[in-house]
Short mmCIF file of C-alpha atoms in Angstrom, two decimals:
data_model
loop_
_atom_site.label_atom_id
_atom_site.label_comp_id
_atom_site.label_asym_id
_atom_site.label_seq_id
_atom_site.Cartn_x
_atom_site.Cartn_y
_atom_site.Cartn_z
CA MET A 1 -28.84 -6.76 89.96
CA SER A 2 -29.11 -8.51 86.64
CA GLU A 3 -26.76 -11.23 85.64
CA LYS A 4 -26.32 -9.89 82.06
CA ILE A 5 -27.34 -6.80 80.15
CA TRP A 6 -28.51 -7.39 76.59
CA MET A 7 -29.01 -4.67 73.99
CA ILE A 8 -30.93 -4.83 70.74
CA THR A 9 -32.38 -2.29 68.34
CA ASP A 10 -34.55 -1.89 65.26
CA THR A 11 -36.19 -5.31 65.37
CA HIS A 12 -39.08 -3.91 63.28
CA PHE A 13 -41.27 -6.92 64.02
CA GLY A 14 -44.21 -6.98 61.60
CA HIS A 15 -42.56 -4.65 59.08
CA GLU A 16 -42.71 -6.61 55.83
CA LYS A 17 -40.84 -4.00 53.77
CA ILE A 18 -37.77 -4.16 56.07
CA LYS A 19 -36.87 -7.41 54.32
CA GLU A 20 -36.63 -5.57 51.02
CA TYR A 21 -35.19 -2.31 52.36
CA CYS A 22 -32.46 -3.92 54.43
CA ASP A 23 -31.99 -7.31 52.81
CA ARG A 24 -33.18 -9.17 55.91
CA PRO A 25 -33.95 -12.87 55.51
CA GLU A 26 -37.58 -14.01 55.36
CA ASP A 27 -37.29 -15.53 58.84
CA HIS A 28 -35.54 -12.57 60.50
CA GLU A 29 -38.15 -12.29 63.27
CA VAL A 30 -37.75 -15.95 64.23
CA ARG A 31 -33.97 -15.59 64.12
CA ILE A 32 -34.07 -12.55 66.40
CA PHE A 33 -36.43 -14.20 68.86
CA ASN A 34 -34.95 -17.72 68.84
CA GLY A 35 -31.36 -16.63 68.36
CA LEU A 36 -31.23 -13.85 70.93
CA LEU A 37 -34.34 -13.04 72.90
CA GLU A 38 -35.01 -16.58 74.10
CA GLY A 39 -31.52 -16.59 75.62
CA VAL A 40 -32.28 -13.66 77.91
CA ALA A 41 -32.68 -15.06 81.43
CA TYR A 42 -35.06 -14.06 84.20
CA ASP A 43 -32.40 -12.08 86.09
CA ASP A 44 -31.05 -10.36 82.95
CA THR A 45 -31.92 -6.91 81.62
CA LEU A 46 -32.86 -6.26 78.00
CA ILE A 47 -32.45 -2.74 76.64
CA HIS A 48 -34.17 -2.14 73.31
CA LEU A 49 -32.94 0.99 71.51
CA GLY A 50 -36.19 1.51 69.67
CA ASP A 51 -38.32 0.60 66.69
CA ILE A 52 -39.71 -2.59 68.14
CA CYS A 53 -42.48 -3.22 65.65
CA ILE A 54 -44.69 -1.79 62.96
CA GLY A 55 -48.26 -2.92 62.42
CA ASP A 56 -50.34 -4.75 65.00
CA THR A 57 -48.36 -3.65 68.05
CA THR A 58 -50.60 -5.53 70.49
CA LYS A 59 -50.23 -8.85 68.66
CA LEU A 60 -46.49 -8.38 68.15
CA HIS A 61 -45.90 -7.48 71.81
CA LYS A 62 -47.87 -10.54 72.94
CA ARG A 63 -45.74 -12.71 70.67
CA TYR A 64 -42.26 -11.28 71.23
CA ILE A 65 -42.10 -8.96 74.26
CA GLU A 66 -44.58 -10.09 76.90
CA PRO A 67 -43.23 -13.68 77.11
CA LEU A 68 -39.77 -12.41 78.09
CA GLN A 69 -39.35 -12.74 81.86
CA CYS A 70 -36.38 -10.39 82.18
CA THR A 71 -36.32 -6.70 83.06
CA LYS A 72 -37.17 -4.82 79.85
CA ILE A 73 -36.21 -1.21 79.13
CA LEU A 74 -37.40 0.57 76.01
CA VAL A 75 -35.54 3.60 74.69
CA ARG A 76 -38.20 4.90 72.31
CA GLY A 77 -37.56 4.93 68.59
CA ASN A 78 -39.24 6.98 65.90
CA HIS A 79 -41.72 4.14 65.22
CA ASP A 80 -42.60 3.56 68.90
CA ARG A 81 -45.73 5.70 68.95
CA GLU A 82 -47.86 4.16 71.69
CA THR A 83 -48.18 5.91 75.04
CA THR A 84 -45.81 5.11 77.87
CA SER A 85 -48.67 3.53 79.82
CA TRP A 86 -49.50 1.32 76.83
CA TYR A 87 -45.92 0.02 76.67
CA MET A 88 -45.85 -0.48 80.44
CA SER A 89 -49.03 -2.56 80.25
CA HIS A 90 -47.57 -4.64 77.39
CA GLY A 91 -44.44 -5.96 79.05
CA TRP A 92 -41.99 -3.08 79.44
CA ASP A 93 -40.64 -2.19 82.89
CA LEU A 94 -39.28 1.22 81.91
CA VAL A 95 -39.86 3.46 78.87
CA VAL A 96 -37.55 6.43 78.24
CA GLU A 97 -36.55 8.80 75.46
CA ARG A 98 -32.85 8.47 76.31
CA MET A 99 -30.82 6.94 79.08
CA GLU A 100 -27.42 7.59 80.60
CA VAL A 101 -25.32 4.82 82.06
CA LYS A 102 -22.03 5.07 83.94
CA LEU A 103 -19.62 2.21 83.35
CA ASN A 104 -15.95 2.10 84.35
CA GLY A 105 -15.87 5.86 84.82
CA LYS A 106 -17.37 6.57 81.39
CA VAL A 107 -20.78 8.07 80.65
CA ILE A 108 -22.71 6.27 77.91
CA LEU A 109 -25.78 7.87 76.35
CA LEU A 110 -28.30 5.35 75.03
CA THR A 111 -30.62 6.70 72.33
CA HIS A 112 -32.47 5.53 69.26
CA GLN A 113 -31.12 8.11 66.86
CA PRO A 114 -27.50 9.29 67.12
CA GLU A 115 -27.00 12.45 69.18
CA ARG A 116 -24.55 15.25 68.60
CA LEU A 117 -22.30 14.87 71.58
CA PHE A 118 -21.44 18.58 71.78
CA ARG A 119 -24.91 18.87 73.35
CA TYR A 120 -23.73 16.46 76.06
CA PRO A 121 -20.13 17.46 76.83
CA TYR A 122 -19.96 15.07 79.78
CA VAL A 123 -20.87 12.03 77.64
CA ASP A 124 -18.10 9.75 76.42
CA TYR A 125 -20.08 7.50 74.08
CA ASN A 126 -23.45 7.39 72.36
CA LEU A 127 -24.80 3.91 71.69
CA HIS A 128 -27.79 4.11 69.37
CA GLY A 129 -29.88 2.31 66.82
CA HIS A 130 -31.74 3.72 63.83
CA PHE A 131 -29.32 2.46 61.17
CA HIS A 132 -30.72 -0.80 59.84
CA ASN A 133 -27.96 -2.17 57.72
#
């Protein structure tokens, strides 16, 4: 089992307009990678709640995802348009549309976009991305 579980979302690597749209600093990609992703250890698990990158997905995965030696789970976002097999061959260990986790007797639904929980009456919480600011 992993030592730590890390969660991140909406990194939007390669998306130049995200700086303008969401007031991200010029060096936001370096900050995300150096400030968080480099700290993820070999026996940790990283869960990305979608929208990894926009643009040259191969180049961006080689730069930011493939070097990570941890277990990597992708919960697809609306910009994650490659096939599951493509993601699996570019560093991801598991690719899903949504994921349910039980923790301390609670059921947590992990998604990219928020879900209406009346569709999932057994779910206690929905952790999601999609909101950039």
